[in-house]
Amino acid sequence: MTQHSKTLFRAGKVLAALALGLATATVARADDKVILKVAHFLPATSSAQINLIQPWCDKIAQESNQRMVCQIYPAMQLGGTPAQLFDQAKDGVADIIWTVPTYAAGRFVKSEVFELPWIAVKAEAGSQALWEYVQKFALDEFKGVHPIFMHLHDGALFHFSNKQPKTLEDLKGLKIRAATRSNARTIEALGAVPVQMPLPAVPEALSKGVVDGVTVPWESAPAIKLSEIANYHFDVPAGAPRLSNTIFLFGMNQARYDSLPADLKKIIDDNSGLKASAWAGRVGFDEVIPKFKAQAKAAGNQFYDMPDTEYQRFVEATRGVSQEWIKSVDAKGGKGAELLAVARNMVKSHAAKP
């Protein structure tokens, strides 16, 4: 073999080794475990973590043969406030967040339509409507975050510690916790005084008399030990849409999602979307109501469902809340009245499905 041939042979071996190394590295990268940091604002014992976040994480871990797993950070363990969770996902502080986007008031105006009064009866149908609506009309409000699923809750009702209102007049002047801007406007329209705060602040606020009552769904009961801090529960007639709702997002940092290998991305996709949103509404909210109401009943708490005539008075008193939202959308170049009608029709359409 000539010297030139030997040189070419050695060069070939080097190139082959480099190619093998690159192929091995590619396989190694594909096989590397992906750990997703999942952050939310409630305790680990909350219904949201037990019934939604943990089961979703368990499912993707199983389907990926443990190549993609979650590391859950409840109760704002990554720092910040609940209102900052969306930006934590957008900026990559967390890979995935479960949050109420509208804690950051004024940023999700089109999506806020589902927080208007008297929108949905069941969380399952409402959650499907929310997902469909956002995909068609409001996805621009979620830039930088890839929605996995979205949902509503089972509807907010009143809970009081030492008051027992039964009429519109009884609410006048009472300080009531509100979750979001829209919720606050609804409470104000009813003659009460809204005090806006995230859910984790509720127990202390109620126990110290900062508020007389709170508006939360039954699903929130374990997170704030509702049966212990409230004695009276004031609800709408059976089967009627409740006072207000809240939109929730389970979403992923867009760049993190885009960087996943195709097979892992498919697992995320298979556990996303309309079907996942319906699941979240059903198992996270609709199915837990009887259990948490039973706990309040066992604690000796008192329940009152307003009659239909009083309910209609509440509906009339809050008509201006929807009109205010319509104006805010119109001011940004949207068509508020049309979007409200679309949202209501979507809820009805999904509710009518078997």
mmCIF file of N, CA and C in Angstrom, residues 110-219:
data_model
loop_
_atom_site.group_PDB
_atom_site.id
_atom_site.type_symbol
_atom_site.label_atom_id
_atom_site.label_comp_id
_atom_site.label_asym_id
_atom_site.label_seq_id
_atom_site.Cartn_x
_atom_site.Cartn_y
_atom_site.Cartn_z
ATOM 1 N N LYS A 110 -60.554 38.512 24.531
ATOM 2 C CA LYS A 110 -61.486 37.688 23.734
ATOM 3 C C LYS A 110 -61.834 36.387 24.451
ATOM 4 N N SER A 111 -60.846 35.782 25.075
ATOM 5 C CA SER A 111 -61.082 34.527 25.803
ATOM 6 C C SER A 111 -61.942 34.743 27.037
ATOM 7 N N GLU A 112 -61.931 35.959 27.543
ATOM 8 C CA GLU A 112 -62.646 36.315 28.765
ATOM 9 C C GLU A 112 -64.159 36.165 28.633
ATOM 10 N N VAL A 113 -64.642 35.970 27.420
ATOM 11 C CA VAL A 113 -66.082 35.826 27.203
ATOM 12 C C VAL A 113 -66.655 34.685 28.043
ATOM 13 N N PHE A 114 -65.860 33.653 28.295
ATOM 14 C CA PHE A 114 -66.348 32.508 29.069
ATOM 15 C C PHE A 114 -66.386 32.786 30.569
ATOM 16 N N GLU A 115 -65.930 33.954 30.976
ATOM 17 C CA GLU A 115 -66.010 34.347 32.378
ATOM 18 C C GLU A 115 -67.193 35.282 32.643
ATOM 19 N N LEU A 116 -67.950 35.566 31.598
ATOM 20 C CA LEU A 116 -69.149 36.389 31.775
ATOM 21 C C LEU A 116 -70.211 35.600 32.539
ATOM 22 N N PRO A 117 -71.169 36.295 33.144
ATOM 23 C CA PRO A 117 -72.179 35.578 33.942
ATOM 24 C C PRO A 117 -73.078 34.672 33.117
ATOM 25 N N TRP A 118 -73.474 33.568 33.752
ATOM 26 C CA TRP A 118 -74.513 32.669 33.254
ATOM 27 C C TRP A 118 -74.165 32.048 31.894
ATOM 28 N N ILE A 119 -72.950 31.525 31.761
ATOM 29 C CA ILE A 119 -72.483 30.991 30.478
ATOM 30 C C ILE A 119 -72.704 29.489 30.339
ATOM 31 N N ALA A 120 -72.253 28.706 31.321
ATOM 32 C CA ALA A 120 -72.262 27.247 31.151
ATOM 33 C C ALA A 120 -72.861 26.554 32.366
ATOM 34 N N VAL A 121 -73.438 25.383 32.119
ATOM 35 C CA VAL A 121 -73.994 24.555 33.197
ATOM 36 C C VAL A 121 -73.007 23.463 33.588
ATOM 37 N N LYS A 122 -72.444 22.778 32.599
ATOM 38 C CA LYS A 122 -71.515 21.686 32.844
ATOM 39 C C LYS A 122 -70.113 22.067 32.387
ATOM 40 N N ALA A 123 -69.117 21.681 33.171
ATOM 41 C CA ALA A 123 -67.735 22.005 32.818
ATOM 42 C C ALA A 123 -67.278 21.265 31.564
ATOM 43 N N GLU A 124 -67.772 20.049 31.344
ATOM 44 C CA GLU A 124 -67.337 19.275 30.184
ATOM 45 C C GLU A 124 -67.705 19.974 28.885
ATOM 46 N N ALA A 125 -68.959 20.366 28.749
ATOM 47 C CA ALA A 125 -69.394 21.057 27.530
ATOM 48 C C ALA A 125 -68.744 22.429 27.422
ATOM 49 N N GLY A 126 -68.679 23.151 28.534
ATOM 50 C CA GLY A 126 -68.077 24.475 28.514
ATOM 51 C C GLY A 126 -66.607 24.436 28.143
ATOM 52 N N SER A 127 -65.908 23.412 28.587
ATOM 53 C CA SER A 127 -64.476 23.293 28.296
ATOM 54 C C SER A 127 -64.230 23.012 26.822
ATOM 55 N N GLN A 128 -65.071 22.175 26.236
ATOM 56 C CA GLN A 128 -64.952 21.922 24.796
ATOM 57 C C GLN A 128 -65.228 23.196 23.993
ATOM 58 N N ALA A 129 -66.227 23.937 24.430
ATOM 59 C CA ALA A 129 -66.549 25.194 23.750
ATOM 60 C C ALA A 129 -65.390 26.182 23.869
ATOM 61 N N LEU A 130 -64.788 26.249 25.049
ATOM 62 C CA LEU A 130 -63.649 27.151 25.257
ATOM 63 C C LEU A 130 -62.501 26.786 24.328
ATOM 64 N N TRP A 131 -62.152 25.500 24.259
ATOM 65 C CA TRP A 131 -61.057 25.072 23.388
ATOM 66 C C TRP A 131 -61.350 25.433 21.926
ATOM 67 N N GLU A 132 -62.545 25.099 21.470
ATOM 68 C CA GLU A 132 -62.917 25.367 20.082
ATOM 69 C C GLU A 132 -62.888 26.867 19.784
ATOM 70 N N TYR A 133 -63.424 27.652 20.687
ATOM 71 C CA TYR A 133 -63.488 29.107 20.512
ATOM 72 C C TYR A 133 -62.088 29.715 20.433
ATOM 73 N N VAL A 134 -61.207 29.338 21.371
ATOM 74 C CA VAL A 134 -59.851 29.898 21.386
ATOM 75 C C VAL A 134 -59.097 29.522 20.122
ATOM 76 N N GLN A 135 -59.232 28.273 19.673
ATOM 77 C CA GLN A 135 -58.545 27.847 18.457
ATOM 78 C C GLN A 135 -58.994 28.665 17.246
ATOM 79 N N LYS A 136 -60.255 29.062 17.219
ATOM 80 C CA LYS A 136 -60.790 29.778 16.058
ATOM 81 C C LYS A 136 -60.646 31.293 16.148
ATOM 82 N N PHE A 137 -60.723 31.834 17.372
ATOM 83 C CA PHE A 137 -60.845 33.287 17.494
ATOM 84 C C PHE A 137 -59.817 33.969 18.407
ATOM 85 N N ALA A 138 -59.119 33.233 19.252
ATOM 86 C CA ALA A 138 -58.310 33.921 20.266
ATOM 87 C C ALA A 138 -56.926 33.323 20.478
ATOM 88 N N LEU A 139 -56.451 32.524 19.523
ATOM 89 C CA LEU A 139 -55.148 31.883 19.708
ATOM 90 C C LEU A 139 -54.023 32.903 19.778
ATOM 91 N N ASP A 140 -54.231 34.081 19.176
ATOM 92 C CA ASP A 140 -53.211 35.129 19.220
ATOM 93 C C ASP A 140 -52.944 35.619 20.641
ATOM 94 N N GLU A 141 -53.894 35.411 21.549
ATOM 95 C CA GLU A 141 -53.698 35.852 22.934
ATOM 96 C C GLU A 141 -52.738 34.935 23.701
ATOM 97 N N PHE A 142 -52.380 33.794 23.120
ATOM 98 C CA PHE A 142 -51.558 32.805 23.814
ATOM 99 C C PHE A 142 -50.201 32.592 23.142
ATOM 100 N N LYS A 143 -49.719 33.586 22.407
ATOM 101 C CA LYS A 143 -48.438 33.472 21.708
ATOM 102 C C LYS A 143 -47.311 33.140 22.690
ATOM 103 N N GLY A 144 -46.470 32.207 22.289
ATOM 104 C CA GLY A 144 -45.337 31.801 23.127
ATOM 105 C C GLY A 144 -45.639 30.615 24.018
ATOM 106 N N VAL A 145 -46.933 30.270 24.123
ATOM 107 C CA VAL A 145 -47.349 29.125 24.936
ATOM 108 C C VAL A 145 -48.229 28.225 24.074
ATOM 109 N N HIS A 146 -47.900 26.955 24.044
ATOM 110 C CA HIS A 146 -48.635 25.971 23.249
ATOM 111 C C HIS A 146 -49.735 25.358 24.107
ATOM 112 N N PRO A 147 -51.010 25.674 23.859
ATOM 113 C CA PRO A 147 -52.078 25.096 24.673
ATOM 114 C C PRO A 147 -52.142 23.576 24.522
ATOM 115 N N ILE A 148 -52.228 22.877 25.650
ATOM 116 C CA ILE A 148 -52.395 21.425 25.650
ATOM 117 C C ILE A 148 -53.873 21.091 25.849
ATOM 118 N N PHE A 149 -54.452 21.648 26.896
ATOM 119 C CA PHE A 149 -55.906 21.627 27.022
ATOM 120 C C PHE A 149 -56.339 22.867 27.782
ATOM 121 N N MET A 150 -57.614 23.208 27.629
ATOM 122 C CA MET A 150 -58.193 24.347 28.332
ATOM 123 C C MET A 150 -59.514 23.892 28.936
ATOM 124 N N HIS A 151 -59.939 24.541 29.990
ATOM 125 C CA HIS A 151 -61.214 24.132 30.584
ATOM 126 C C HIS A 151 -61.831 25.245 31.409
ATOM 127 N N LEU A 152 -63.105 25.077 31.682
ATOM 128 C CA LEU A 152 -63.813 25.895 32.655
ATOM 129 C C LEU A 152 -63.950 25.077 33.937
ATOM 130 N N HIS A 153 -64.508 25.686 34.985
ATOM 131 C CA HIS A 153 -64.847 24.897 36.164
ATOM 132 C C HIS A 153 -66.360 24.680 36.202
ATOM 133 N N ASP A 154 -66.862 24.187 37.319
ATOM 134 C CA ASP A 154 -68.281 23.837 37.394
ATOM 135 C C ASP A 154 -69.175 25.032 37.710
ATOM 136 N N GLY A 155 -68.618 26.233 37.679
ATOM 137 C CA GLY A 155 -69.395 27.443 37.924
ATOM 138 C C GLY A 155 -69.249 27.928 39.347
ATOM 139 N N ALA A 156 -69.009 29.217 39.511
ATOM 140 C CA ALA A 156 -68.815 29.783 40.849
ATOM 141 C C ALA A 156 -70.156 30.045 41.526
ATOM 142 N N LEU A 157 -70.227 29.744 42.802
ATOM 143 C CA LEU A 157 -71.380 30.086 43.626
ATOM 144 C C LEU A 157 -70.876 30.798 44.877
ATOM 145 N N PHE A 158 -71.792 31.349 45.655
ATOM 146 C CA PHE A 158 -71.416 32.086 46.857
ATOM 147 C C PHE A 158 -71.241 31.150 48.050
ATOM 148 N N HIS A 159 -70.225 31.454 48.852
ATOM 149 C CA HIS A 159 -70.004 30.757 50.118
ATOM 150 C C HIS A 159 -69.707 31.821 51.174
ATOM 151 N N PHE A 160 -70.390 31.742 52.312
ATOM 152 C CA PHE A 160 -70.244 32.752 53.359
ATOM 153 C C PHE A 160 -69.902 32.086 54.695
ATOM 154 N N SER A 161 -69.175 32.842 55.510
ATOM 155 C CA SER A 161 -68.808 32.319 56.830
ATOM 156 C C SER A 161 -69.888 32.626 57.861
ATOM 157 N N ASN A 162 -70.260 33.907 57.994
ATOM 158 C CA ASN A 162 -71.215 34.296 59.039
ATOM 159 C C ASN A 162 -72.438 35.024 58.500
ATOM 160 N N LYS A 163 -72.597 35.076 57.189
ATOM 161 C CA LYS A 163 -73.754 35.712 56.565
ATOM 162 C C LYS A 163 -74.573 34.647 55.849
ATOM 163 N N GLN A 164 -75.872 34.912 55.705
ATOM 164 C CA GLN A 164 -76.716 33.980 54.970
ATOM 165 C C GLN A 164 -77.690 34.741 54.069
ATOM 166 N N PRO A 165 -77.156 35.404 53.031
ATOM 167 C CA PRO A 165 -78.040 36.143 52.122
ATOM 168 C C PRO A 165 -78.885 35.190 51.286
ATOM 169 N N LYS A 166 -80.069 35.676 50.904
ATOM 170 C CA LYS A 166 -80.965 34.877 50.068
ATOM 171 C C LYS A 166 -81.547 35.671 48.909
ATOM 172 N N THR A 167 -81.367 36.986 48.956
ATOM 173 C CA THR A 167 -81.928 37.835 47.905
ATOM 174 C C THR A 167 -80.875 38.799 47.393
ATOM 175 N N LEU A 168 -81.214 39.475 46.315
ATOM 176 C CA LEU A 168 -80.331 40.490 45.741
ATOM 177 C C LEU A 168 -80.049 41.584 46.764
ATOM 178 N N GLU A 169 -81.077 41.978 47.497
ATOM 179 C CA GLU A 169 -80.914 43.041 48.498
ATOM 180 C C GLU A 169 -79.967 42.624 49.622
ATOM 181 N N ASP A 170 -79.974 41.338 49.962
ATOM 182 C CA ASP A 170 -79.120 40.846 51.052
ATOM 183 C C ASP A 170 -77.632 40.943 50.728
ATOM 184 N N LEU A 171 -77.303 41.001 49.446
ATOM 185 C CA LEU A 171 -75.895 41.058 49.041
ATOM 186 C C LEU A 171 -75.304 42.463 49.135
ATOM 187 N N LYS A 172 -76.174 43.455 49.209
ATOM 188 C CA LYS A 172 -75.711 44.847 49.136
ATOM 189 C C LYS A 172 -74.681 45.153 50.216
ATOM 190 N N GLY A 173 -73.515 45.637 49.768
ATOM 191 C CA GLY A 173 -72.460 46.063 50.682
ATOM 192 C C GLY A 173 -71.576 44.956 51.211
ATOM 193 N N LEU A 174 -71.914 43.692 50.947
ATOM 194 C CA LEU A 174 -71.075 42.591 51.428
ATOM 195 C C LEU A 174 -69.778 42.532 50.619
ATOM 196 N N LYS A 175 -68.679 42.271 51.303
ATOM 197 C CA LYS A 175 -67.380 42.146 50.639
ATOM 198 C C LYS A 175 -67.213 40.682 50.202
ATOM 199 N N ILE A 176 -67.044 40.510 48.906
ATOM 200 C CA ILE A 176 -67.005 39.151 48.353
ATOM 201 C C ILE A 176 -65.776 38.973 47.472
ATOM 202 N N ARG A 177 -65.064 37.892 47.724
ATOM 203 C CA ARG A 177 -63.868 37.591 46.935
ATOM 204 C C ARG A 177 -64.226 37.331 45.487
ATOM 205 N N ALA A 178 -63.463 37.927 44.581
ATOM 206 C CA ALA A 178 -63.630 37.700 43.151
ATOM 207 C C ALA A 178 -62.343 37.091 42.606
ATOM 208 N N ALA A 179 -62.481 36.185 41.641
ATOM 209 C CA ALA A 179 -61.308 35.527 41.071
ATOM 210 C C ALA A 179 -60.647 36.367 39.985
ATOM 211 N N THR A 180 -61.474 36.968 39.123
ATOM 212 C CA THR A 180 -60.947 37.668 37.957
ATOM 213 C C THR A 180 -61.671 39.000 37.780
ATOM 214 N N ARG A 181 -61.199 39.757 36.796
ATOM 215 C CA ARG A 181 -61.807 41.061 36.520
ATOM 216 C C ARG A 181 -63.283 40.927 36.179
ATOM 217 N N SER A 182 -63.623 39.973 35.332
ATOM 218 C CA SER A 182 -65.016 39.781 34.938
ATOM 219 C C SER A 182 -65.868 39.359 36.128
ATOM 220 N N ASN A 183 -65.334 38.472 36.940
ATOM 221 C CA ASN A 183 -66.015 38.034 38.151
ATOM 222 C C ASN A 183 -66.280 39.217 39.079
ATOM 223 N N ALA A 184 -65.304 40.101 39.203
ATOM 224 C CA ALA A 184 -65.447 41.292 40.052
ATOM 225 C C ALA A 184 -66.559 42.206 39.531
ATOM 226 N N ARG A 185 -66.625 42.367 38.218
ATOM 227 C CA ARG A 185 -67.665 43.219 37.638
ATOM 228 C C ARG A 185 -69.057 42.643 37.903
ATOM 229 N N THR A 186 -69.158 41.321 37.866
ATOM 230 C CA THR A 186 -70.444 40.674 38.128
ATOM 231 C C THR A 186 -70.875 40.896 39.571
ATOM 232 N N ILE A 187 -69.956 40.721 40.499
ATOM 233 C CA ILE A 187 -70.255 40.918 41.921
ATOM 234 C C ILE A 187 -70.669 42.363 42.183
ATOM 235 N N GLU A 188 -69.969 43.297 41.557
ATOM 236 C CA GLU A 188 -70.297 44.718 41.726
ATOM 237 C C GLU A 188 -71.684 45.023 41.173
ATOM 238 N N ALA A 189 -72.041 44.404 40.049
ATOM 239 C CA ALA A 189 -73.357 44.624 39.452
ATOM 240 C C ALA A 189 -74.478 44.136 40.357
ATOM 241 N N LEU A 190 -74.165 43.194 41.238
ATOM 242 C CA LEU A 190 -75.161 42.662 42.174
ATOM 243 C C LEU A 190 -75.254 43.489 43.452
ATOM 244 N N GLY A 191 -74.466 44.566 43.539
ATOM 245 C CA GLY A 191 -74.534 45.459 44.686
ATOM 246 C C GLY A 191 -73.554 45.136 45.793
ATOM 247 N N ALA A 192 -72.738 44.082 45.616
ATOM 248 C CA ALA A 192 -71.736 43.733 46.615
ATOM 249 C C ALA A 192 -70.415 44.420 46.280
ATOM 250 N N VAL A 193 -69.441 44.249 47.158
ATOM 251 C CA VAL A 193 -68.131 44.881 46.981
ATOM 252 C C VAL A 193 -67.120 43.793 46.616
ATOM 253 N N PRO A 194 -66.622 43.786 45.373
ATOM 254 C CA PRO A 194 -65.667 42.744 44.994
ATOM 255 C C PRO A 194 -64.279 42.993 45.575
ATOM 256 N N VAL A 195 -63.645 41.936 46.029
ATOM 257 C CA VAL A 195 -62.263 41.991 46.499
ATOM 258 C C VAL A 195 -61.516 40.924 45.707
ATOM 259 N N GLN A 196 -60.738 41.359 44.714
ATOM 260 C CA GLN A 196 -60.101 40.405 43.810
ATOM 261 C C GLN A 196 -58.850 39.817 44.434
ATOM 262 N N MET A 197 -58.747 38.478 44.391
ATOM 263 C CA MET A 197 -57.575 37.789 44.933
ATOM 264 C C MET A 197 -57.515 36.378 44.361
ATOM 265 N N PRO A 198 -56.318 35.804 44.248
ATOM 266 C CA PRO A 198 -56.210 34.413 43.796
ATOM 267 C C PRO A 198 -56.698 33.454 44.870
ATOM 268 N N LEU A 199 -56.992 32.241 44.469
ATOM 269 C CA LEU A 199 -57.591 31.256 45.366
ATOM 270 C C LEU A 199 -56.785 30.983 46.642
ATOM 271 N N PRO A 200 -55.445 30.861 46.585
ATOM 272 C CA PRO A 200 -54.717 30.547 47.814
ATOM 273 C C PRO A 200 -54.880 31.575 48.938
ATOM 274 N N ALA A 201 -55.291 32.798 48.598
ATOM 275 C CA ALA A 201 -55.451 33.840 49.613
ATOM 276 C C ALA A 201 -56.812 33.788 50.301
ATOM 277 N N VAL A 202 -57.716 32.937 49.815
ATOM 278 C CA VAL A 202 -59.096 32.926 50.314
ATOM 279 C C VAL A 202 -59.234 32.535 51.788
ATOM 280 N N PRO A 203 -58.630 31.438 52.254
ATOM 281 C CA PRO A 203 -58.867 31.033 53.650
ATOM 282 C C PRO A 203 -58.533 32.113 54.665
ATOM 283 N N GLU A 204 -57.390 32.752 54.519
ATOM 284 C CA GLU A 204 -56.996 33.796 55.466
ATOM 285 C C GLU A 204 -57.915 35.003 55.359
ATOM 286 N N ALA A 205 -58.273 35.380 54.124
ATOM 287 C CA ALA A 205 -59.144 36.547 53.926
ATOM 288 C C ALA A 205 -60.501 36.334 54.573
ATOM 289 N N LEU A 206 -61.040 35.128 54.468
ATOM 290 C CA LEU A 206 -62.352 34.844 55.038
ATOM 291 C C LEU A 206 -62.274 34.732 56.562
ATOM 292 N N SER A 207 -61.236 34.100 57.057
ATOM 293 C CA SER A 207 -61.112 33.917 58.509
ATOM 294 C C SER A 207 -60.846 35.230 59.239
ATOM 295 N N LYS A 208 -60.174 36.177 58.570
ATOM 296 C CA LYS A 208 -59.851 37.463 59.192
ATOM 297 C C LYS A 208 -60.895 38.539 58.906
ATOM 298 N N GLY A 209 -61.945 38.182 58.173
ATOM 299 C CA GLY A 209 -62.998 39.151 57.895
ATOM 300 C C GLY A 209 -62.659 40.152 56.818
ATOM 301 N N VAL A 210 -61.577 39.905 56.067
ATOM 302 C CA VAL A 210 -61.254 40.780 54.937
ATOM 303 C C VAL A 210 -62.388 40.720 53.917
ATOM 304 N N VAL A 211 -63.013 39.539 53.805
ATOM 305 C CA VAL A 211 -64.198 39.378 52.970
ATOM 306 C C VAL A 211 -65.283 38.670 53.786
ATOM 307 N N ASP A 212 -66.532 38.923 53.424
ATOM 308 C CA ASP A 212 -67.662 38.239 54.071
ATOM 309 C C ASP A 212 -67.949 36.892 53.420
ATOM 310 N N GLY A 213 -67.630 36.817 52.122
ATOM 311 C CA GLY A 213 -67.903 35.596 51.390
ATOM 312 C C GLY A 213 -66.979 35.468 50.199
ATOM 313 N N VAL A 214 -67.090 34.348 49.517
ATOM 314 C CA VAL A 214 -66.238 34.095 48.368
ATOM 315 C C VAL A 214 -67.069 33.496 47.236
ATOM 316 N N THR A 215 -66.597 33.657 46.017
ATOM 317 C CA THR A 215 -67.182 32.956 44.875
ATOM 318 C C THR A 215 -66.147 31.960 44.380
ATOM 319 N N VAL A 216 -66.437 30.697 44.558
ATOM 320 C CA VAL A 216 -65.585 29.616 44.055
ATOM 321 C C VAL A 216 -66.466 28.451 43.633
ATOM 322 N N PRO A 217 -65.981 27.599 42.753
ATOM 323 C CA PRO A 217 -66.729 26.388 42.401
ATOM 324 C C PRO A 217 -66.539 25.333 43.488
ATOM 325 N N TRP A 218 -67.351 24.297 43.450
ATOM 326 C CA TRP A 218 -67.211 23.204 44.413
ATOM 327 C C TRP A 218 -65.859 22.511 44.278
ATOM 328 N N GLU A 219 -65.312 22.499 43.093
ATOM 329 C CA GLU A 219 -64.031 21.826 42.869
ATOM 330 C C GLU A 219 -62.914 22.399 43.731
#
